[in-house]
XYZ file of C-alpha atoms in Angstrom:
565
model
C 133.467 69.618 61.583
C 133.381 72.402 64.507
C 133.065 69.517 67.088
C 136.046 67.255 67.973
C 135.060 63.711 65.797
C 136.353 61.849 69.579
C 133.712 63.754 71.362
C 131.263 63.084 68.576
C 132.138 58.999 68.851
C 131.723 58.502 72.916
C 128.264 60.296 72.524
C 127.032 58.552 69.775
C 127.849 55.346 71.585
C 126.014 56.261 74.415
C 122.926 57.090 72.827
C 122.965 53.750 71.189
C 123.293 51.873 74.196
C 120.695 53.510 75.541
C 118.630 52.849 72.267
C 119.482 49.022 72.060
C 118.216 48.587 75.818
C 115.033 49.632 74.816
C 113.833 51.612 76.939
C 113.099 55.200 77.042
C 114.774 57.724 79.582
C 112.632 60.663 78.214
C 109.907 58.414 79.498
C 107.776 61.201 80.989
C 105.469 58.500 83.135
C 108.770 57.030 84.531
C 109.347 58.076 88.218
C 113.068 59.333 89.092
C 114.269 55.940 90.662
C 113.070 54.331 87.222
C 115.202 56.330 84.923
C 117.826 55.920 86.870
C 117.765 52.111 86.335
C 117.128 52.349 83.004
C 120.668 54.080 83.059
C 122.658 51.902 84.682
C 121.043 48.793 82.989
C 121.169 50.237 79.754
C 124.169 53.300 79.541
C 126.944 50.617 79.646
C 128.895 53.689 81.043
C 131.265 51.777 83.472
C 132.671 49.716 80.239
C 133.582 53.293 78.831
C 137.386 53.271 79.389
C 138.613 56.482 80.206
C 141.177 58.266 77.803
C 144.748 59.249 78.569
C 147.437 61.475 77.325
C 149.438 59.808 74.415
C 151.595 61.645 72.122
C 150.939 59.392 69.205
C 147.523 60.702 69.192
C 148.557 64.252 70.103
C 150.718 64.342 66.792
C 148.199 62.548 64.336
C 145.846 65.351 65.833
C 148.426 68.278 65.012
C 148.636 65.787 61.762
C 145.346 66.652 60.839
C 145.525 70.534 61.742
C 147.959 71.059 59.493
C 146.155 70.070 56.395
C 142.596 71.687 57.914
C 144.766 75.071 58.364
C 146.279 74.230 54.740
C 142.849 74.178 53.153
C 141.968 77.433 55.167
C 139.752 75.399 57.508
C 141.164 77.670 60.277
C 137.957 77.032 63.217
C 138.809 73.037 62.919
C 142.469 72.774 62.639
C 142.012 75.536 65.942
C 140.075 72.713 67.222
C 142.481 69.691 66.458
C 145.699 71.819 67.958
C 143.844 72.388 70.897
C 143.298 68.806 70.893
C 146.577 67.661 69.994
C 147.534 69.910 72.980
C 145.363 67.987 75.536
C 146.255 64.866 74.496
C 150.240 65.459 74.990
C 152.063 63.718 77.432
C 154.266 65.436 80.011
C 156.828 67.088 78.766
C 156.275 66.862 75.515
C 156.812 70.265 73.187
C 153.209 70.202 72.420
C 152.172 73.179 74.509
C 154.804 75.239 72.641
C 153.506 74.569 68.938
C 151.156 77.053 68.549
C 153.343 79.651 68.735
C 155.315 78.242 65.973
C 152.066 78.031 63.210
C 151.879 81.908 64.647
C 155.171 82.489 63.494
C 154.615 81.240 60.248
C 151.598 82.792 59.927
C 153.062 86.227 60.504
C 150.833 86.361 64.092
C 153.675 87.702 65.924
C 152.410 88.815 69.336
C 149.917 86.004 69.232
C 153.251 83.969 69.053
C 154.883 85.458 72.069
C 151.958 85.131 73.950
C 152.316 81.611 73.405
C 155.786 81.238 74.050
C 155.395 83.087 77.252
C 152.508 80.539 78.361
C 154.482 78.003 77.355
C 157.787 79.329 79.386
C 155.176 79.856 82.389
C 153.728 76.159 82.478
C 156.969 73.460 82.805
C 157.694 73.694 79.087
C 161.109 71.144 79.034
C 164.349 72.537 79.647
C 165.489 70.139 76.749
C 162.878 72.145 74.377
C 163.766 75.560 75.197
C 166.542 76.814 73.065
C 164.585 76.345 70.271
C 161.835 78.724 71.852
C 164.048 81.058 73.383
C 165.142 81.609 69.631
C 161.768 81.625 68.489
C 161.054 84.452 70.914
C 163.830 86.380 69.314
C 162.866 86.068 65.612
C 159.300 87.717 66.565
C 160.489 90.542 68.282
C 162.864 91.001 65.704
C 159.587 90.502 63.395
C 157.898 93.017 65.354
C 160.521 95.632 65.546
C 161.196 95.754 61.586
C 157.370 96.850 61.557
C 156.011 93.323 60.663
C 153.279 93.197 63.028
C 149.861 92.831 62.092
C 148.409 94.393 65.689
C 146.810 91.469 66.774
C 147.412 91.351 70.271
C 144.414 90.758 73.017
C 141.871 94.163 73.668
C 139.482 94.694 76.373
C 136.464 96.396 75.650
C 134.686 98.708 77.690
C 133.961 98.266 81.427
C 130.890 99.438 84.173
C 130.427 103.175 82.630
C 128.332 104.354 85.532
C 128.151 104.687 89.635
C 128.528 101.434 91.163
C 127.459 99.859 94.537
C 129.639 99.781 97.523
C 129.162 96.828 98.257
C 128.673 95.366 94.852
C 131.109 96.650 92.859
C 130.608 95.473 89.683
C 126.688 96.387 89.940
C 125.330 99.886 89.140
C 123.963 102.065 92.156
C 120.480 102.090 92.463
C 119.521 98.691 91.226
C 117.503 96.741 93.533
C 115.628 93.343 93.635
C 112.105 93.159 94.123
C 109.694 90.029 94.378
C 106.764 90.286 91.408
C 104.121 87.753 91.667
C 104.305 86.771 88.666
C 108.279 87.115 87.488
C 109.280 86.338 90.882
C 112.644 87.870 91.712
C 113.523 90.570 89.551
C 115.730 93.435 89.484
C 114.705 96.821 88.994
C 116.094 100.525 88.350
C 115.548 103.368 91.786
C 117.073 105.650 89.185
C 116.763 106.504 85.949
C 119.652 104.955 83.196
C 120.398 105.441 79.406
C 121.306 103.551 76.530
C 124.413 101.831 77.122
C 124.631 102.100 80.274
C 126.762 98.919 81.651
C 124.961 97.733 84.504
C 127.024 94.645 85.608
C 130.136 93.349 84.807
C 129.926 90.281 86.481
C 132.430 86.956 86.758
C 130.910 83.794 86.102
C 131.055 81.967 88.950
C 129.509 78.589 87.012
C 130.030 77.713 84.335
C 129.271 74.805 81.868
C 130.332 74.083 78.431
C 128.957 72.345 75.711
C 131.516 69.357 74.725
C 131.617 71.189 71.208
C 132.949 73.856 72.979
C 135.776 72.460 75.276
C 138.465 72.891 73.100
C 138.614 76.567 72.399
C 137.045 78.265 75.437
C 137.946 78.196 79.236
C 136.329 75.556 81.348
C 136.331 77.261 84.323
C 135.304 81.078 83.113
C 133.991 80.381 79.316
C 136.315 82.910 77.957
C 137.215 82.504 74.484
C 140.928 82.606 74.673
C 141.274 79.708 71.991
C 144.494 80.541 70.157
C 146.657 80.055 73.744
C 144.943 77.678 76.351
C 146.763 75.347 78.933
C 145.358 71.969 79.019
C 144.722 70.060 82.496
C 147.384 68.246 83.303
C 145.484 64.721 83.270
C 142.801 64.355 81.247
C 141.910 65.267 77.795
C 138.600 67.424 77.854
C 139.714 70.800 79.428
C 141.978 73.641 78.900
C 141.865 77.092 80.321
C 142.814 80.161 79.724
C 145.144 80.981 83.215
C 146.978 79.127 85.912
C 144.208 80.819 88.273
C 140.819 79.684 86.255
C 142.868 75.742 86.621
C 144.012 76.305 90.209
C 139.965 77.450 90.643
C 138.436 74.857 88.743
C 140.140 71.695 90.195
C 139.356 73.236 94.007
C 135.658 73.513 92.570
C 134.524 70.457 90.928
C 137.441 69.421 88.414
C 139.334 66.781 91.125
C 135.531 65.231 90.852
C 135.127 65.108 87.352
C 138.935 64.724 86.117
C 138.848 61.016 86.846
C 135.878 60.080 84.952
C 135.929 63.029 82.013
C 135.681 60.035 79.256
C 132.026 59.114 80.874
C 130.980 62.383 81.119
C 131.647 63.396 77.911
C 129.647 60.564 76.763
C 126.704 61.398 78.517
C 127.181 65.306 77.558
C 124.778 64.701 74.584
C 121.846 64.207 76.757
C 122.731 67.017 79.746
C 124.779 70.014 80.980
C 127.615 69.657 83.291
C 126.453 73.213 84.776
C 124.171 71.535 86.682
C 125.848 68.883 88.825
C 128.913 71.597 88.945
C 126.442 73.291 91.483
C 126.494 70.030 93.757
C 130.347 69.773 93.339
C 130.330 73.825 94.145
C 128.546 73.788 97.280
C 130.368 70.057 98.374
C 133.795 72.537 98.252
C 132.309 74.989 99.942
C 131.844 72.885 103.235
C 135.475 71.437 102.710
C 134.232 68.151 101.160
C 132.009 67.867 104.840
C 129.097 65.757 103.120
C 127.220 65.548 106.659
C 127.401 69.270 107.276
C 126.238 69.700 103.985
C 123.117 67.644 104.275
C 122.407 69.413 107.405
C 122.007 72.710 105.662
C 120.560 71.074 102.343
C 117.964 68.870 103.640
C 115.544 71.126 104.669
C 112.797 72.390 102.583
C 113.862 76.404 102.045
C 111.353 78.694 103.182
C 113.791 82.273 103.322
C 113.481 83.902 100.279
C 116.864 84.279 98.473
C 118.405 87.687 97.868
C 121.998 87.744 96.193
C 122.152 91.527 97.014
C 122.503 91.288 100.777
C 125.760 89.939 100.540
C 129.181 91.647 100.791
C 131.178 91.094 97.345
C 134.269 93.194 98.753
C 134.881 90.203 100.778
C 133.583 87.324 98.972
C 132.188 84.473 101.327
C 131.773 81.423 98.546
C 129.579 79.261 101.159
C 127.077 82.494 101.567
C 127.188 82.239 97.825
C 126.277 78.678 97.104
C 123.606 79.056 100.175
C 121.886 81.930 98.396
C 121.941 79.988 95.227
C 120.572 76.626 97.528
C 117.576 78.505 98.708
C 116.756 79.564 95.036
C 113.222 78.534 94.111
C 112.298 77.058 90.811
C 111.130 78.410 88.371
C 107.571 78.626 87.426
C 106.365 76.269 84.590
C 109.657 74.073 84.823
C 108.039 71.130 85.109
C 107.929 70.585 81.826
C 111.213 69.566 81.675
C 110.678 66.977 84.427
C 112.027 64.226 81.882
C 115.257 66.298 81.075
C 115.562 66.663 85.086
C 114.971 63.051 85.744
C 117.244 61.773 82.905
C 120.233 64.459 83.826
C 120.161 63.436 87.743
C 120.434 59.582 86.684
C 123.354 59.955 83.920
C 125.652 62.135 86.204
C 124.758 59.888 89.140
C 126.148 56.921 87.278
C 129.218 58.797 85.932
C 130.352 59.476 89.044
C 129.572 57.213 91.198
C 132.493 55.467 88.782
C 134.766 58.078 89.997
C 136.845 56.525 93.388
C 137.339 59.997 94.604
C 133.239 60.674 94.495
C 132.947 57.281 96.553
C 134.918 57.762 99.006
C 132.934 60.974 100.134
C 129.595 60.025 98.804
C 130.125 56.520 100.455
C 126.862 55.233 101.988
C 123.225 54.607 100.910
C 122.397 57.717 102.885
C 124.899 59.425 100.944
C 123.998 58.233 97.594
C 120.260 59.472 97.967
C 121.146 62.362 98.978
C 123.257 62.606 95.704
C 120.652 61.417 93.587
C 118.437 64.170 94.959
C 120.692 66.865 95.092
C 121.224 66.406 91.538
C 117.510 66.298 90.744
C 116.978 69.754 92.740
C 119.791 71.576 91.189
C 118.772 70.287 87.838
C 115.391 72.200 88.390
C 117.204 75.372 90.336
C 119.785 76.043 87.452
C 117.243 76.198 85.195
C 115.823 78.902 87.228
C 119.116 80.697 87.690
C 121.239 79.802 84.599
C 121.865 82.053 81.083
C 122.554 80.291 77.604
C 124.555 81.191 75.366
C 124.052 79.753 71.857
C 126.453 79.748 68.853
C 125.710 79.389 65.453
C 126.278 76.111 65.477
C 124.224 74.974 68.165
C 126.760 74.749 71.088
C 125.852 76.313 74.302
C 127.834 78.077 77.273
C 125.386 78.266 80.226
C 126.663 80.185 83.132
C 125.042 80.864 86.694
C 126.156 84.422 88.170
C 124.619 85.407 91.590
C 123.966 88.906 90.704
C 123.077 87.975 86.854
C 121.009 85.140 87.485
C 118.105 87.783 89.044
C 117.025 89.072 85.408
C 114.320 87.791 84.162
C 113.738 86.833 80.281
C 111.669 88.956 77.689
C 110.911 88.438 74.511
C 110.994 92.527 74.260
C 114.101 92.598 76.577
C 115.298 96.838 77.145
C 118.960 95.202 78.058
C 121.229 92.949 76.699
C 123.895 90.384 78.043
C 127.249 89.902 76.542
C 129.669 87.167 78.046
C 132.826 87.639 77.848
C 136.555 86.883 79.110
C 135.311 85.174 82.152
C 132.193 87.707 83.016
C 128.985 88.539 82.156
C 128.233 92.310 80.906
C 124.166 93.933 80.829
C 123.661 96.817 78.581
C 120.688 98.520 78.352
C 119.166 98.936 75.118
C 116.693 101.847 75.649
C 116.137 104.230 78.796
C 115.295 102.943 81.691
C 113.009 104.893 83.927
C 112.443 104.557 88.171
C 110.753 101.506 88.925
C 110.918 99.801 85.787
C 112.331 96.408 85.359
C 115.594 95.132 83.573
C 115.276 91.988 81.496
C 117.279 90.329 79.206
C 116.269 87.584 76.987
C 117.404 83.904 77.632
C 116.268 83.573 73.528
C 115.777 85.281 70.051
C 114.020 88.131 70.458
C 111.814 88.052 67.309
C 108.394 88.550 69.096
C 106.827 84.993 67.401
C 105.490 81.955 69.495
C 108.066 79.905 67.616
C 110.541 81.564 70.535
C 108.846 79.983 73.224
C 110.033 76.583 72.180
C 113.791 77.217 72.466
C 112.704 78.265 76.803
C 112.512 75.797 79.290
C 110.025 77.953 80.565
C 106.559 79.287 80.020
C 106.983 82.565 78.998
C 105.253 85.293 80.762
C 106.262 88.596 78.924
C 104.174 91.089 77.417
C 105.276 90.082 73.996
C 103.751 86.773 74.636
C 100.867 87.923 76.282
C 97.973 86.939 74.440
C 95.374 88.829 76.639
C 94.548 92.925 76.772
C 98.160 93.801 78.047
C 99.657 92.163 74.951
C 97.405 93.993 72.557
C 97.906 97.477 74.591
C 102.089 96.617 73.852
C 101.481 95.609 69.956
C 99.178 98.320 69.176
C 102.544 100.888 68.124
C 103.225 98.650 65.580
C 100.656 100.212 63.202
C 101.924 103.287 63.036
C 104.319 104.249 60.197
C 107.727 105.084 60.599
C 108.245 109.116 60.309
C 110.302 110.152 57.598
C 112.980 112.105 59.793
C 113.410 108.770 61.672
C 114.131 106.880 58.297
C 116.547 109.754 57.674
C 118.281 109.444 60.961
C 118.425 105.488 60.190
C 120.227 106.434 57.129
C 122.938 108.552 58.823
C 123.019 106.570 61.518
C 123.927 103.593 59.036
C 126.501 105.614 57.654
C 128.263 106.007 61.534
C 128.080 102.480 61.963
C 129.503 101.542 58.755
C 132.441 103.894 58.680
C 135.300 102.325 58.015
C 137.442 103.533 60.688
C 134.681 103.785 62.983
C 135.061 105.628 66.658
C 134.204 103.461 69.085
C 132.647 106.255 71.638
C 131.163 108.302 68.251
C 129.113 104.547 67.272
C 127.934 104.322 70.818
C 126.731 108.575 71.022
C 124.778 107.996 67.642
C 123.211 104.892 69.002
C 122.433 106.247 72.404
C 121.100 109.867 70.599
C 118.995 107.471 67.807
C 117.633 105.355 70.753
C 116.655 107.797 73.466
C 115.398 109.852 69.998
C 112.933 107.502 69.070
C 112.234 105.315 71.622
C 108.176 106.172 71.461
C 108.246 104.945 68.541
C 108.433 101.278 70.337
C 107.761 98.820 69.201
C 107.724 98.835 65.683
C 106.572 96.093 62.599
C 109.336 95.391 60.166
C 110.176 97.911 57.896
C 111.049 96.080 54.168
C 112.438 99.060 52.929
C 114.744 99.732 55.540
C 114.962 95.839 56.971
C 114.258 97.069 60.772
C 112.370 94.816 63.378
C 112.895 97.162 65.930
C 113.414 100.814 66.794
C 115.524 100.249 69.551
C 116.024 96.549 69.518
C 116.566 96.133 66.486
C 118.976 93.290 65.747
C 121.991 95.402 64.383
C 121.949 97.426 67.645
C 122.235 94.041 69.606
C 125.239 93.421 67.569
C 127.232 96.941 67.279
C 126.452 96.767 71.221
C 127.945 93.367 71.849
C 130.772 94.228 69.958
C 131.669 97.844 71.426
C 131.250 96.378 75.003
C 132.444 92.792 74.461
C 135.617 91.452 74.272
C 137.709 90.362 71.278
C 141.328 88.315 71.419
C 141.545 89.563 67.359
C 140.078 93.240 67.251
C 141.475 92.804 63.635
C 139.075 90.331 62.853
C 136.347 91.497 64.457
C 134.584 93.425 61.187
C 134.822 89.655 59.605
C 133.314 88.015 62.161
C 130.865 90.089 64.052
C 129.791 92.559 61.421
C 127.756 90.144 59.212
C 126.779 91.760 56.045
C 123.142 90.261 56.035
C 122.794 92.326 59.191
C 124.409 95.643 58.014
C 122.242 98.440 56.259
């Protein structure tokens, strides 16, 4: 299943309706205006009645998580409880359950965890014996030595000098205009392997519908197993009382009202992109005039995220840096995507009586329809993906983060996690080099460039004498001390108590090692791509430096066996 079978049924419909009209949005030879009629002739999305909380629903959803966690289906009945926990009415015990499958399950401190979010968000007074005792039994659990140590564990933060007035960006990082990258950001100094960069909140963020029920809506953090729903509709949960508070302020009191219709039209689009609309609208304190005042213009200063103070955050400096953010170069071949994501959000919520009553005049709707068309194209430019196996995407927009540019041959990596946005180098970086990441796999073949929404322009891609210089290494065969340093290396990084800090000093001595030896063919023998990018080292890296709710689970999870030596 992985996806909720409601979200599944309100996009389906959509696309049909849009099918039975007969025409095409993806139309590429259909001007902006066009599309947009084709949407609200043909979406049907103001028929789309909007779903409310209901507790008969709520419990066949539990219903059904019970016999998916019975038959060991444990990702979808997570999925329906979260559910069943959205759809609750108020006051119902709902919010309180999980901690009682915990309990069973012999998940302890997962269960007071619950218990205490429960206690913390108007659980009824009615209700809370019965969890006050539960709370009892686990400690009592705990204390007779029956806990299994899951509890939730940080990984590792910034590991090196940061800027004053950046704080969560290393020292001597600076950005620099390249004619043909654009904005980039690039080392004064020289770094090492696993070096963390950035550690960076997310300040956007927009998740796939397949995702809504087990990560954060307003950070992305995967905090599944204890997430408070919003208190009206039935398509977001979050992992605090802060990332709520912070969500509704941004763009949630727009989107609350109407979360049935966008869900429907999630299939074809990302919400990231009219969040940035909604983002800057709070910014100027719902001031639509003021903010077509600043917006209207055509931007002419470049952008640079790094002049401003992060010690004391301005949000509208923020969203005005992000404003004057060109796009980027070669997106116009996802005009039709642009076109077709300005005209579905449009419709959805212009439906919403909150949006009309601020976006309330012709003048005002343009400028909607416009806005949503420019920051369609500009968070492309600035956004990051992040792709599950299953398809489902997190795309976030950082200020800082959004300045790296993609390579297919990328010397750092990004790892998202509990609300932020971590860049870890994967090889030395020298003085005047520049840091990318990749936005993509990074298996040097042209099949990559068809998962960008870009033309790329790295040297792995380059076709011309550059390219050739950078593949030229990969003739040479791979010494025999470096296959013997794989080998013990292996044996490090499949220990099975492993050290943390010893994993990350063998990959950092292996790296800096061999790192002329980049980059390198695959080696059968030895199943290597890469000599320091390989695609275990991504891994061991995201997993020393990311963040895990269940370190216990982590070796099950993370450590796939196809990608072990």
């Amino acid at each position: 299943m992985n996806e909720s079978p409601t979200v599944t049924r309100l996009q389906d419909n959509f696309c049909d309706n849009l099918i039975r009209g007969g025409g095409n949005v993806f139309d590429r030879s259909l001007k902006e205006n066009e599309v947009l009629q084709l949407v609200e002739r043909d979406g049907q999305l103001d028929s789309v009645q909007e779903l409310g909380k209901c507790n008969s629903t709520a419990a066949t959803l539990r219903t059904t998580a019970n016999r998916l966690y019975r038959e060991r289906q444990f990702d979808d009945a997570l999925i329906c409880y979260n559910e069943s926990i959205c759809y609750a009415e108020p006051g119902s015990d709902q919010l309180g359950m999980a901690s009682a499958v915990y309990y069973e399950q012999g998940e302890f401190e997962l269960a007071l965890y619950n218990i205490d979010l429960a206690k913390r968000n108007n659980y009824p007074e009615r209700l809370l014996r019965k969890l006050l005792a539960r709370e009892l039994n686990c400690k009592q659990q705990i204390a007779a030595g029956h806990s299994k140590g899951t509890v939730p564990c940080p990984r590792m933060d910034i590991n090196v000098d940061t800027n004053p007035r950046i704080p969560f960006l290393a020292k001597g990082i600076v950005m620099t205009y390249d004619p043909k990258f654009g904005r980039g950001l690039y080392a004064e100094r020289e770094f090492n392997p696993g070096d963390i960069i950035i550690n960076e909140k997310l300040e956007l963020c927009g998740l796939d519908y397949g995702y809504v029920y087990r990560h954060c809506n307003q950070c992305g953090a995967d905090f599944s197993y204890s997430l408070i729903p919003c208190p009206a509709c039935t398509f977001c949960m979050y992992c605090s009382e802060e990332c709520l508070e912070m969500n509704w302020k941004f763009y949630h009191r727009f989107e609350c009202g109407v979360a049935t219709k966008l869900c429907s039209v999630s299939c074809i689009t990302d919400m990231l992109f009219v969040r940035l609309f909604f983002y800057g609208l709070s910014q100027f304190v719902d001031d639509l005039p003021t903010m077509m005042e600043f917006c209207e213009p055509e931007v002419t200063e470049l952008s640079n995220p790094l002049k401003l103070d992060y010690t004391n955050l301005n949000r509208l400096e923020v969203f005005k840096a992000m404003h004057n953010t060109k796009p980027r170069v070669g997106v116009d071949d996802n005009e039709d995507v642009v076109k077709c994501t300005a005209a579905c959000y449009y419709v959805a919520f212009l439906n919403n009586p909150v949006v009309n009553s601020i976006i309330s005049t012709a003048a005002h709707r343009q400028f909607f329809h416009q806005s949503l068309l420019r920051y369609t194209r500009v968070a492309l430019a600035l956004m990051t993906s992040c792709v599950n196996s299953y398809g489902q995407t997190i795309n976030v927009i950082r200020p800082i983060g959004s300045l790296f540019n993609h390579s297919c041959d990328p010397n750092a990596t990004m790892v998202v996690d509990s609300g932020g946005a971590k860049v870890i180098l994967l090889r030395p970086l020298g003085k005047g080099e520049q840091i990318f990441i990749s936005n993509g796999p990074t298996w040097w073949l042209p099949e990559v460039s068809k998962v960008l929404h870009f033309k790329c322009q790295c040297v792995a891609c380059d076709q011309g004498p550059r390219g050739r210089e950078w593949r030229k290494p990969m003739e040479r065969p791979l010494p025999p001390k470096a296959r013997q340093d794989i080998q013990t290396l292996q044996a490090i990084i499949r220990w099975e108590n492993p050290n943390n800090a010893a994993r990350l000093n063998a990959i950092q001595q292996f790296v800096k090692r061999y790192t002329h030896l980049h980059p390198q063919e695959k080696d059968n023998d030895l199943g290597l791509c890469r000599i320091n990018n390989f695609p275990w080292c991504d891994l061991i890296i995201s997993e020393l430096f990311g963040a895990t709710t269940h370190p216990r689970k982590v070796s099950e999870s993370k450590l796939n066996p196809a990608l072990r030596f």
